[in-house]
Structure formats: structure tokens, C-alpha cells
Amino acid sequence: MRKSITIVGASLAGLRGAEALRRDGFDGPISLIGDEPHAPYDRPPLSKKILAGDWEADRAALTPAERFADLNLDLRLGSRATKLNVDSQTLWVDGEPEAYQGLLIATGARCRTLPGTEGMNGVHTLRTLNDCLAIRTALEAGPRRLVVVGAGFIGAEVAATAVGRGVPTTLIESLAAPLERVVGNMVGEVVAEVHRSNGVDLRCGVGVTAVHGREQIEAVELTDGTIIETDLLVVGIGVLPNTEWLEGSGLTIENGVVCDETCLAAPGVTAAGDVARWLNPRYGELMRVEHWDNAVEQGPYAARRLLVDQPANPFTPVPWFWSDQFDRKIQLAGRPSPDDEVQIVNGSIEEHRFAAFYGSHGKLRAVFGMNRPRQVMQGKNLLAQGASWQEALAVAAAWE
Amino acid sequence: MRIVVDYDLCESNAICMDLAPDVFEVRDDDFLYVLNETPSDDRREVMEDAVRRCPKQAIALKD
Ligand SMILES: Cc1cc2nc3c(=O)[nH]c(=O)nc-3n(C[C@H](O)[C@H](O)[C@H](O)COP(=O)(O)OP(=O)(O)OC[C@H]3O[C@@H](n4cnc5c(N)ncnc54)[C@H](O)[C@@H]3O)c2cc1C
Ligand code: SF4
């Protein structure tokens, strides 16, 4: 039985994992190692309440200071894991080797950047509290225009928040509609309409070919030849898992830390959250999920996994996330795919208040909701039960 | 055990209802209603799960 646990990544998955061990009564040493200077904080408010100026940064703390002390963790902030060797069970922190007994890897992900913009003033990505405060300061300074590249969830939220602050905002998306990669075109068009009607200058189907300026950004040039003058650019083109420090560790790294269906990456090593790519038996494939709820579930699962030989159940969640844009609450449960049939089962597109089912091969695959939380949760249950398309439609017919 | 929801924080995304539909209900008006403010002690684990899973940290348990 392992007597001590080491967790790398002091954020949502890592902290919730440590808390679960303490809740279960584990009283051995737990190290929580993170390279950010701040105590663990929550990221969703970074594109919403904190960026809007409604909340101060301290409101995002994941666990209040007084409860944190009770956890009795060896919290090492500002410390970076630099190397791992699973054969000798050695972890290097800031270059110094230390032995571990059980290791939870929860190093999350970081933003992709736009090539050629490194070090240019006025160009930002959004992942950390420091990123958020830098963008907030720039928004408060009254920029001429904010340009957001990429209308995925983070980009779309940043655009919505900035417009809410009265900043003229252009949102650029290379696909035909915002969020299209995840929700498909029909639903993406509704999201587009929400953004346009709220005053976002949304340009879809165009990419960025060049960013002009030397030290300070001056303009972006689009694939259709348009030049947009701007002094503030936020790049939201996805994230990459933080796995560089694991090269040569003996673990399999392929778009994340590859794990089995119990989140085990090697004997005594598990992974959780945005960095983990595990075999989800529900879908029979390796998946990496970049959602809040997954980190909250997988962190505890993977931490507990280190203390048992064989867990009772594999980790088989139905992925779920939410996104707040303007006064619309977007939620998606399940895994839609591009060839799914999409059907509105509740509410209407016109009032921007609806639930949609995605299905293929006679099965329900996903449920999308815009201001339809109740229906999404009921749909999530149908997904968990593996409901057929017909069964799901029958349940939805009884809503209203 | 008493359930206390901070309605200034709650944004009705209904994850609590998913975990304990007999205690939490998000209705069609998009508001959360607590159906049972004092669930019995054998529900503590589920209630604690709801506290953790609430993305807005809006739920608290008071003894
Ligand atoms: C702006 C923003 C808004 C979001 N909004 C939503 C939302 O509305 N809904 C939703 O479902 N999800 C949302 N998410 C996603 C959600 O926040 C993530 O899924 C979640 O943070 C993942 O948690 P994690 O612990 O796996 O990783 P992270 O939160 O990325 O934490 C990993 C930590 O490890 C640290 N680290 C990395 N490498 C090392 C190393 N070598 N040594 C030590 N420490 C290291 C990192 O600095 C970081 O602190 C949002 C994310 C962002 C950035
Ligand atoms: S999970 Fe939290 S935010 Fe969501 S409805 Fe319940 S209390 Fe409100």
C-alpha cells in the first residue's frame, strides 16, 4: 500500500484529487506541485466574471484558505516538474530528483499561439489568471478594437464579455460558424446569430494570413484580403496538453498521457484532467476531454486509483460542459459527430432557447441546449443509459 | 444537514439536479428550486458530491 502521494499540477484535477484522498481518510503525505505562483484557482471565471470586471481575482479560489489548511498538503507553488522516470520512480522538480510512491499527473494544457506573434505587445492568449488580468487591463484601457481569433468556446466567451464591456469586437473563425467543430453547422449558426445580434462583428470562413506591427500589434490581415486595424488581439485557437516534461519518462505520450480505462499510465502513475488521454470503455476509444466537470471527476478517480490494486469500475463518464455567452447558457452532453442527424426536440431556434438531439446508427449521441439546462441533464441521463434514438425522442416528446 | 444555495452564484446549469433530482430541481423558468432543504444524513455523500460538482460553487451544507 502506498504511503505517500505526489500530484503534479496544482489546479482543478490535482486539487480535487488531493481532497478526495483526504475525504477517504488517507493521512499520509500528499505533495501538490504547481508551477503557477497562485493558490489553485478556477479557470471558467477567467473568460466570464473576472474578465468582465464583476469579480476580483480572489473570488476564483478553488478552495477557501481555511479549508485548504485542513487538507494538510505539502503545497509547492512556483515549482515545476522537469523530468520523470517511471522505471526508477523518480520525479525531478526544478531539476532536483525525488522519489515518489504514487504519482498523479494533472498538468493540464496550454494555449496554442499564432506563429509570428511571439513577444508582440497587444497579443494575448487566455489560460491563466495572469493572462486574464493582462487582457482585462487592456480592455479597461479602452482599445480601439479587440480582435479575437478563433470562435471556439474561449474565443466566443471573450468576445461576448468584451462587447459587454463596450469594446468594439471582431471575432474571426475559419469555419462557417462559431463552435462548428463541436456542435455542427445548424447549431453553430444559432450561436452566430446570438453574437451578431449582440453587436459582435463576426467573420466566419476566413483565416488570418498575417499580423502586422513590430513591437505593438497594428492590424491583422485575413485570407479574403481584408485588413482590420487593431491594438488588441486575443488568440483562441485551442490548447495543447502539457506533456513535454514527460519525454523519455517511459510513459506513452500521444496527444496527452495515454492511460488505460482506469486512468493508469504506468504502475503507480495515473493522469487526470486536460492532460489525460484514457480509454473510455463507453466509447471504446482513447479520449482527452478539456472540460471542467471531467477534471472534477477524473482527479478524484485517478488519485484513488493509486491506492487500490484493481478499482471496482473503469472511468466511463459522458462528457459534459457549459459555456456562458451573453445571457445564453450553452451546454453539451455526449459526443456529437459530423454525420449525426440533428433534431430540435424542445423550444425553438428563433427564441434562442432550445434543446437538440444528435444521433446516428439508431443511437442518441449528444444533447445540446441553449438555456435548456433541465433538458440537457435529462438527455445526459439518456446518454448514460445508452438510449436509442427512438427511446430518446419518446422521452423528449413528453417534455413541454 | 441543511442545503443552502447562494442564488446570486447559481446559474441554473442543473448538474445538482442530475445528481439528486429529489432535492434539486431546475424548472422551465430556468430557476433552481430546492425541493428538500433538509435531506436525511444517509444522503450526505451525494450532497457533498453536488457541492463539489456545482460549477459555480453555489451550494453549501450546514449542519
Ligand atoms: C478561460 C477558460 C474558461 C473555461 N471555461 C470553461 C467552461 O465554461 N466550462 C467548462 O466545462 N470548462 C471550461 N474551461 C476548461 C476547464 O477550466 C479545464 O478543463 C480545467 O481547468 C482542467 O483542469 P486541469 O486541472 O486538468 O488542468 P489545468 O487547469 O490546466 O491545470 C494544470 C496546472 O498544472 C500546471 N503545470 C503544467 N505543467 C506543469 C509542470 N511541469 N510542473 C508543475 N505544474 C505544471 C499548470 O500551470 C496549471 O496550473 C475553461 C478554461 C479556460 C482557460
Ligand atoms: S449545480 Fe450549482 S449552479 Fe447549477 S443549478 Fe445547481 S446550484 Fe445552481
CSV table of N, CA and C in Angstrom, one decimal, chain A residues 47 51 126 146-162 169-173 178-179 195 200 202 234-238 323 325-326:
chain,number,residue,atom,x,y,z
A,47,SER,N,-12.8,33.9,-18.3
A,47,SER,CA,-13.3,34.5,-19.6
A,47,SER,C,-14.7,35.1,-19.3
A,51,LEU,N,-13.0,38.6,-16.1
A,51,LEU,CA,-12.7,39.4,-17.3
A,51,LEU,C,-13.7,40.5,-17.4
A,126,LEU,N,-5.5,33.1,-23.5
A,126,LEU,CA,-6.1,33.1,-22.2
A,126,LEU,C,-6.2,31.7,-21.6
A,146,LEU,N,-11.0,45.2,-30.3
A,146,LEU,CA,-10.5,43.9,-29.9
A,146,LEU,C,-10.7,42.9,-31.1
A,147,VAL,N,-9.7,42.2,-31.5
A,147,VAL,CA,-9.9,41.1,-32.5
A,147,VAL,C,-9.6,39.8,-31.8
A,148,VAL,N,-10.6,38.9,-31.9
A,148,VAL,CA,-10.4,37.6,-31.3
A,148,VAL,C,-10.3,36.6,-32.4
A,149,VAL,N,-9.2,35.8,-32.4
A,149,VAL,CA,-9.1,34.8,-33.5
A,149,VAL,C,-9.5,33.4,-32.9
A,150,GLY,N,-10.5,32.9,-33.6
A,150,GLY,CA,-11.0,31.5,-33.1
A,150,GLY,C,-12.2,31.7,-32.3
A,151,ALA,N,-13.4,31.2,-32.9
A,151,ALA,CA,-14.6,31.2,-32.2
A,151,ALA,C,-15.0,29.8,-31.6
A,152,GLY,N,-14.0,29.3,-30.9
A,152,GLY,CA,-14.3,28.1,-30.0
A,152,GLY,C,-14.9,28.7,-28.8
A,153,PHE,N,-15.0,27.9,-27.7
A,153,PHE,CA,-15.7,28.3,-26.5
A,153,PHE,C,-15.0,29.5,-25.9
A,154,ILE,N,-13.7,29.5,-25.7
A,154,ILE,CA,-13.0,30.5,-25.0
A,154,ILE,C,-13.0,31.8,-25.9
A,155,GLY,N,-12.8,31.7,-27.2
A,155,GLY,CA,-12.8,32.9,-28.0
A,155,GLY,C,-14.2,33.5,-28.0
A,156,ALA,N,-15.2,32.7,-28.1
A,156,ALA,CA,-16.6,33.2,-28.1
A,156,ALA,C,-17.0,33.9,-26.8
A,157,GLU,N,-16.5,33.3,-25.7
A,157,GLU,CA,-16.8,33.9,-24.4
A,157,GLU,C,-16.0,35.3,-24.3
A,158,VAL,N,-14.8,35.3,-24.7
A,158,VAL,CA,-14.0,36.6,-24.6
A,158,VAL,C,-14.7,37.7,-25.4
A,159,ALA,N,-15.1,37.3,-26.6
A,159,ALA,CA,-15.8,38.3,-27.5
A,159,ALA,C,-17.1,38.8,-26.8
A,160,ALA,N,-17.9,37.9,-26.2
A,160,ALA,CA,-19.1,38.2,-25.5
A,160,ALA,C,-18.8,39.2,-24.4
A,161,THR,N,-17.8,38.8,-23.6
A,161,THR,CA,-17.5,39.6,-22.4
A,161,THR,C,-17.0,41.0,-22.8
A,162,ALA,N,-16.2,41.1,-23.8
A,162,ALA,CA,-15.6,42.4,-24.3
A,162,ALA,C,-16.7,43.3,-24.8
A,169,THR,N,-15.7,44.8,-31.0
A,169,THR,CA,-15.1,43.5,-31.1
A,169,THR,C,-15.3,42.7,-32.4
A,170,THR,N,-14.3,42.2,-33.0
A,170,THR,CA,-14.4,41.4,-34.2
A,170,THR,C,-13.9,40.0,-33.8
A,171,LEU,N,-14.8,39.0,-34.2
A,171,LEU,CA,-14.5,37.6,-33.9
A,171,LEU,C,-14.3,36.9,-35.2
A,172,ILE,N,-13.1,36.3,-35.4
A,172,ILE,CA,-12.8,35.6,-36.6
A,172,ILE,C,-12.7,34.1,-36.5
A,173,GLU,N,-13.4,33.4,-37.4
A,173,GLU,CA,-13.5,32.0,-37.3
A,173,GLU,C,-13.3,31.4,-38.7
A,178,PRO,N,-19.4,29.7,-35.5
A,178,PRO,CA,-18.8,29.5,-34.2
A,178,PRO,C,-19.0,28.1,-33.7
A,179,LEU,N,-18.1,27.6,-33.0
A,179,LEU,CA,-18.2,26.3,-32.3
A,179,LEU,C,-18.6,25.1,-33.2
A,195,HIS,N,-24.4,36.1,-31.4
A,195,HIS,CA,-23.2,37.0,-31.3
A,195,HIS,C,-23.5,38.3,-32.2
A,200,VAL,N,-21.4,41.7,-31.9
A,200,VAL,CA,-20.1,41.3,-32.3
A,200,VAL,C,-20.0,41.3,-33.8
A,202,LEU,N,-18.8,39.5,-36.4
A,202,LEU,CA,-18.4,38.1,-36.6
A,202,LEU,C,-18.1,37.8,-38.0
A,234,VAL,N,-6.7,38.7,-29.1
A,234,VAL,CA,-6.7,37.5,-28.3
A,234,VAL,C,-6.8,36.3,-29.2
A,235,VAL,N,-5.9,35.4,-29.0
A,235,VAL,CA,-5.9,34.2,-29.9
A,235,VAL,C,-6.5,33.0,-29.1
A,236,GLY,N,-7.6,32.5,-29.7
A,236,GLY,CA,-8.2,31.3,-29.0
A,236,GLY,C,-8.3,30.2,-30.0
A,237,ILE,N,-7.2,29.6,-30.3
A,237,ILE,CA,-7.2,28.5,-31.3
A,237,ILE,C,-6.9,27.2,-30.8
A,238,GLY,N,-7.3,26.9,-29.5
A,238,GLY,CA,-7.2,25.6,-29.0
A,238,GLY,C,-6.0,25.5,-28.0
A,323,SER,N,-21.1,26.7,-21.3
A,323,SER,CA,-20.4,27.9,-21.7
A,323,SER,C,-21.4,29.0,-21.6
A,325,GLN,N,-22.4,32.7,-22.7
A,325,GLN,CA,-22.2,33.8,-23.7
A,325,GLN,C,-23.3,34.7,-23.7
A,326,PHE,N,-23.1,36.0,-23.4
A,326,PHE,CA,-24.2,37.0,-23.2
A,326,PHE,C,-25.1,36.4,-22.2
